[in-house]
Each structure stands twice: as C-alpha cells, then as structure tokens.
Amino acid sequence: MTQTIAAFDRIGEENAFAVLARAQALAAKGGVGGKPIINLGIGQPDFSTPEHIIEAAVKALRDEHHGYTDARGIPAVREGVARYTLARTGVDVSPDSVLIVPGGKVTMFAAILMFGEPGADILYPDPGFPIYRSMIEFTGASPVPIPITQANAFAFKADDVLARITPSTRLIILNSPANPTGGVTPKAEIDALVEGLEAHPDVAVLSDEIYERMTYGEDHVSLLTYPSIRDRLILLNGWSKTWAMTGWRMGWSVWPDDLYDKARKLAVNAWSCVNAPAQWAGLAALDGPQDDVDTMMTAFAQRRRLVVDGLNALPGVSCIEPQGAFYAFPDIRQTGWQAKPLANSLLDETGVALIGGPDFGTLGEGFIRVSYAASAEQIEEALDRIRTFLQR
Ligand code: PLP
C-alpha cells in the first residue's frame, strides 16, 4: 500500500511495554545466565487485586451484568466516584461530571484529542509519561515540554509552566505524583500555578492524579480543590495503581460541564461503555475496605528505603528520595553510561529490566527509571546484579 497515513507516522510508543515483552521472552527462555528475570521496568503493583473486588466482579457476572451499560458509566459507579472524591478531596463533584473509561490512559487520549490540532500548543512534563507527547504529536499539535529537573526534586515549577503559555496554548498537562520520577509538587507551587493561570482563562488543564494515594511525605493536593480553574480542569484518575487493577482497564475522569458531553460522545464512538463486571468491581474498590491499599503502601514505603539506599551505594549512581508513586529515578551520569544502552545491557547481561530515562523525554537522559513494585528480595538481588555489572 502506498497511502501515507501521516498521523500514524507521528504516534509514539510506551517503551515499558516493549521492555516487558523482551523480559517475558527472556524469562520464557529460562532467564539470563540461568538466573530469573527481575522486572523493575513495568509500572504496575506486584500485588493481586483485593479479594472483595474480585468477588464483586464474579457476582456481577453471575447476576447477569452482561450487557452494555450507560456510555458514561453505570450511575451507581459514577456516584461511587463522587463519594470517593468528596472523601479524598473535600470537593463535591456531580456524578454527572464523572466519566468511567477503560483505563487511566483513555482520559489523556480524550483530552488531547479534544484540544490538539495543528497550530495548537500543548504543554507536557519532560520527563513524563510517554503517551502525553505521543498523543500530542498524533493530533498535529506542537508539544511544548515543561522541564522536570532533579534540582527541583522532580516537582514542576509554576514559573516554568506559566512562562511557556502563549496565545497558541490550548492545554497544559500536569502529573503529580509523577511517573517516571516519583516527584510530588508541593502545594505552594500549585497555588502559584493556579494563581498564574487565572490570567489565562482559555487554557485547559489535564491533571493526571493516578498516583494520588501514593505519597510518602506531603499529602497529595488535587487540582480539583481550586475553584478558579474548575471550569477548565479535566481530572484523570483510575483504579489501576491504587487497587492493583492494571489489567482490568478501569479509569475515571471528572470533566467541566462544557466538555463532558464531548467526552461522552467520544465514548459512544470509540468504546460504547466499560466492561460491566469490571465497573461493579470498581465500585467495590471505592466503597469497600481499604486495608489492602494500606498494606501495599506500607510495603512500597519500605521498599522505597531499600531502593534509594541501595542505588546510592552503587558506583556512579545517585538517587534523590522520590516523594510519590513507586518509582525511583536515579542519576547514572557518573557511571559513564548513557541511560538506554545501560538499561539494555542490564537486561541482556544481568536479567534486570529497567527503563532508560530518554523513553520519558529528552530531559530523561542520564537517568533510569526503577519501579519498586517488586518484592524486597527481588530488589536486593537486582541491586546486587547491577553492582557486579557496574564494577566490571
Ligand atoms: N498516567 C500515568 C502517569 C501513568 O503512569 C499511567 C500508567 O502507567 C497511566 C496514566 C495509565 O494508567 P492505566 O494503566 O490505567 O491506563
């Protein structure tokens, strides 16, 4: 075929999936040098979905929830999200502004499609979740990176964001706690950003708060708590990380009134509705006991210590303490390696899967992402293998 399909030449990738596939292929061959593969590459909790959530899905299947649902999401589930949001943030959102979507990613897909077109600028964090830039380029809009730096503990800076707004800016994407850095932006910085945004009433904001429950110091501050931007704020959240449900494909978004119906129409056109039993499971996650989430967070906090101390003890590696999510983003510049060759060699030669910082943006060079969603034993073993490799 000779047709050019330009937008699809611009669409990008999420290399974590490619690394996962390579790691799985190596695992199927028995690992590397007889040792099992340790996957610190993929961003998903190594915990099972809590039992009561699984039971709710099984019950939904038995209760014949086999058909299409409301494209916006089952009303009871949207009410559940509204209750949960009120409990977490103190903000009363209407269930009619909540859209249930098949995974957190789908909200960024919808929001970027809505605002992206040739001539539009969209601001996004670099390093950041790779799909932001990929989707911006897909729409023909211009991606404008917001620098996320180690010097600023991987938080975004209000001034860095505001300085990049031009008359072409349509949408700003923010992410805290952040992938791939674990950075958490302090409230004072968010206050300053929102205050600055008041001078730009036509610029929309997509706040990706999927790691909202995963903070180790300061509590998470939701952009929903700022009334002055509510009429242009799209909130991204979901079940994947908090309840270890990445494979269930369950996310939610909160939309301003003017945009909600556009997003609903996209749902009708693209996916009709989200898997019905998964939605009932999602409601059980929101309303049910949160002990499993607490147990997982306690484990992540312990592993964070292990990972940060272990990385700092490696030759040429230094790592600041991530304040959120389950990622560390160590600086590997003193090892003499570039990030992607290092990540590739570590997988091929030691069986440890990690992601090179450049897979998250050009400013990720010199860093690698280490997911500590793995057992303490696996983390210790991985650190040992990396030490031996770097000392060679
Ligand atoms: N946003 C960020 C920052 C993420 O890291 C991820 C997943 O890794 C997502 C969104 C997408 O989540 P989901 O798997 O629910 O689509």
PDB file of N, CA, C and O and ligand atoms in Angstrom, residues 43 103-105 108 129 132 175 179 208 210-211 236 240-241 249 327, ligand 1:
ATOM      1  N   GLY A  43       5.310  -0.446  35.164  1.00  0.00           N
ATOM      2  CA  GLY A  43       4.698   0.354  36.228  1.00  0.00           C
ATOM      3  C   GLY A  43       3.398  -0.245  36.719  1.00  0.00           C
ATOM      4  O   GLY A  43       2.337   0.331  36.490  1.00  0.00           O
ATOM      5  N   GLY A 103      -9.515   2.577  31.523  1.00  0.00           N
ATOM      6  CA  GLY A 103      -8.108   2.799  31.910  1.00  0.00           C
ATOM      7  C   GLY A 103      -7.795   4.282  32.004  1.00  0.00           C
ATOM      8  O   GLY A 103      -8.430   5.118  31.346  1.00  0.00           O
ATOM      9  N   GLY A 104      -6.793   4.578  32.827  1.00  0.00           N
ATOM     10  CA  GLY A 104      -6.395   5.976  33.016  1.00  0.00           C
ATOM     11  C   GLY A 104      -5.964   6.631  31.713  1.00  0.00           C
ATOM     12  O   GLY A 104      -6.242   7.804  31.455  1.00  0.00           O
ATOM     13  N   LYS A 105      -5.283   5.872  30.868  1.00  0.00           N
ATOM     14  CA  LYS A 105      -4.776   6.407  29.612  1.00  0.00           C
ATOM     15  C   LYS A 105      -5.863   7.028  28.749  1.00  0.00           C
ATOM     16  O   LYS A 105      -5.608   7.950  27.986  1.00  0.00           O
ATOM     17  N   MET A 108      -6.415  10.739  28.975  1.00  0.00           N
ATOM     18  CA  MET A 108      -5.448  11.614  28.278  1.00  0.00           C
ATOM     19  C   MET A 108      -5.689  11.568  26.775  1.00  0.00           C
ATOM     20  O   MET A 108      -5.603  12.584  26.088  1.00  0.00           O
ATOM     21  N   PHE A 129       5.156  10.834  31.404  1.00  0.00           N
ATOM     22  CA  PHE A 129       4.516   9.640  30.823  1.00  0.00           C
ATOM     23  C   PHE A 129       4.552   9.774  29.295  1.00  0.00           C
ATOM     24  O   PHE A 129       4.094  10.779  28.755  1.00  0.00           O
ATOM     25  N   TYR A 132       1.768  11.201  26.683  1.00  0.00           N
ATOM     26  CA  TYR A 132       1.383  12.614  26.517  1.00  0.00           C
ATOM     27  C   TYR A 132       1.940  13.133  25.194  1.00  0.00           C
ATOM     28  O   TYR A 132       1.216  13.634  24.346  1.00  0.00           O
ATOM     29  N   ASN A 175       1.236  16.327  36.163  1.00  0.00           N
ATOM     30  CA  ASN A 175       1.217  14.985  36.743  1.00  0.00           C
ATOM     31  C   ASN A 175       1.978  14.995  38.062  1.00  0.00           C
ATOM     32  O   ASN A 175       3.183  15.174  38.082  1.00  0.00           O
ATOM     33  N   ASN A 179       5.121   9.984  37.248  1.00  0.00           N
ATOM     34  CA  ASN A 179       5.839   8.941  36.533  1.00  0.00           C
ATOM     35  C   ASN A 179       6.708   9.690  35.511  1.00  0.00           C
ATOM     36  O   ASN A 179       6.183  10.573  34.831  1.00  0.00           O
ATOM     37  N   ASP A 208      -3.207  14.722  35.793  1.00  0.00           N
ATOM     38  CA  ASP A 208      -3.114  13.264  35.888  1.00  0.00           C
ATOM     39  C   ASP A 208      -2.742  12.924  37.329  1.00  0.00           C
ATOM     40  O   ASP A 208      -1.604  13.097  37.756  1.00  0.00           O
ATOM     41  N   ILE A 210      -3.250   9.879  38.863  1.00  0.00           N
ATOM     42  CA  ILE A 210      -3.453   8.431  39.017  1.00  0.00           C
ATOM     43  C   ILE A 210      -2.666   7.855  40.204  1.00  0.00           C
ATOM     44  O   ILE A 210      -3.046   6.825  40.758  1.00  0.00           O
ATOM     45  N   TYR A 211      -1.589   8.540  40.634  1.00  0.00           N
ATOM     46  CA  TYR A 211      -0.810   8.054  41.793  1.00  0.00           C
ATOM     47  C   TYR A 211      -1.189   8.793  43.072  1.00  0.00           C
ATOM     48  O   TYR A 211      -0.404   8.827  44.029  1.00  0.00           O
ATOM     49  N   LEU A 236      -7.788  13.268  35.763  1.00  0.00           N
ATOM     50  CA  LEU A 236      -7.562  11.860  35.384  1.00  0.00           C
ATOM     51  C   LEU A 236      -7.251  11.067  36.646  1.00  0.00           C
ATOM     52  O   LEU A 236      -6.363  11.422  37.415  1.00  0.00           O
ATOM     53  N   SER A 240      -6.171   1.506  38.373  1.00  0.00           N
ATOM     54  CA  SER A 240      -5.036   0.635  38.043  1.00  0.00           C
ATOM     55  C   SER A 240      -4.013   0.509  39.160  1.00  0.00           C
ATOM     56  O   SER A 240      -3.594  -0.590  39.515  1.00  0.00           O
ATOM     57  N   LYS A 241      -3.585   1.647  39.683  1.00  0.00           N
ATOM     58  CA  LYS A 241      -2.456   1.624  40.621  1.00  0.00           C
ATOM     59  C   LYS A 241      -2.934   1.393  42.051  1.00  0.00           C
ATOM     60  O   LYS A 241      -2.418   0.530  42.752  1.00  0.00           O
ATOM     61  N   ARG A 249      -8.523  -2.565  33.227  1.00  0.00           N
ATOM     62  CA  ARG A 249      -8.779  -1.413  32.367  1.00  0.00           C
ATOM     63  C   ARG A 249      -9.953  -0.583  32.889  1.00  0.00           C
ATOM     64  O   ARG A 249     -11.031  -0.544  32.295  1.00  0.00           O
ATOM     65  N   TYR A 327       8.270   4.733  41.897  1.00  0.00           N
ATOM     66  CA  TYR A 327       9.433   4.814  41.023  1.00  0.00           C
ATOM     67  C   TYR A 327      10.556   5.597  41.685  1.00  0.00           C
ATOM     68  O   TYR A 327      10.295   6.593  42.356  1.00  0.00           O
TER      69      TYR A 327
HETATM   70  N1  PLP B   1      -0.894   8.209  33.939  1.00  0.00           N
HETATM   71  C1  PLP B   1       0.316   7.896  34.413  1.00  0.00           C
HETATM   72  C2  PLP B   1       1.177   8.978  34.927  1.00  0.00           C
HETATM   73  C3  PLP B   1       0.738   6.563  34.413  1.00  0.00           C
HETATM   74  O1  PLP B   1       1.951   6.258  34.882  1.00  0.00           O
HETATM   75  C4  PLP B   1      -0.113   5.573  33.888  1.00  0.00           C
HETATM   76  C5  PLP B   1       0.307   4.163  33.827  1.00  0.00           C
HETATM   77  O2  PLP B   1       1.441   3.798  33.965  1.00  0.00           O
HETATM   78  C6  PLP B   1      -1.352   5.964  33.397  1.00  0.00           C
HETATM   79  C7  PLP B   1      -1.720   7.283  33.450  1.00  0.00           C
HETATM   80  C8  PLP B   1      -2.273   4.976  32.729  1.00  0.00           C
HETATM   81  O3  PLP B   1      -2.921   4.142  33.580  1.00  0.00           O
HETATM   82  P1  PLP B   1      -3.823   2.963  33.030  1.00  0.00           P
HETATM   83  O4  PLP B   1      -2.994   1.731  33.057  1.00  0.00           O
HETATM   84  O5  PLP B   1      -4.983   2.922  33.975  1.00  0.00           O
HETATM   85  O6  PLP B   1      -4.251   3.296  31.642  1.00  0.00           O
END
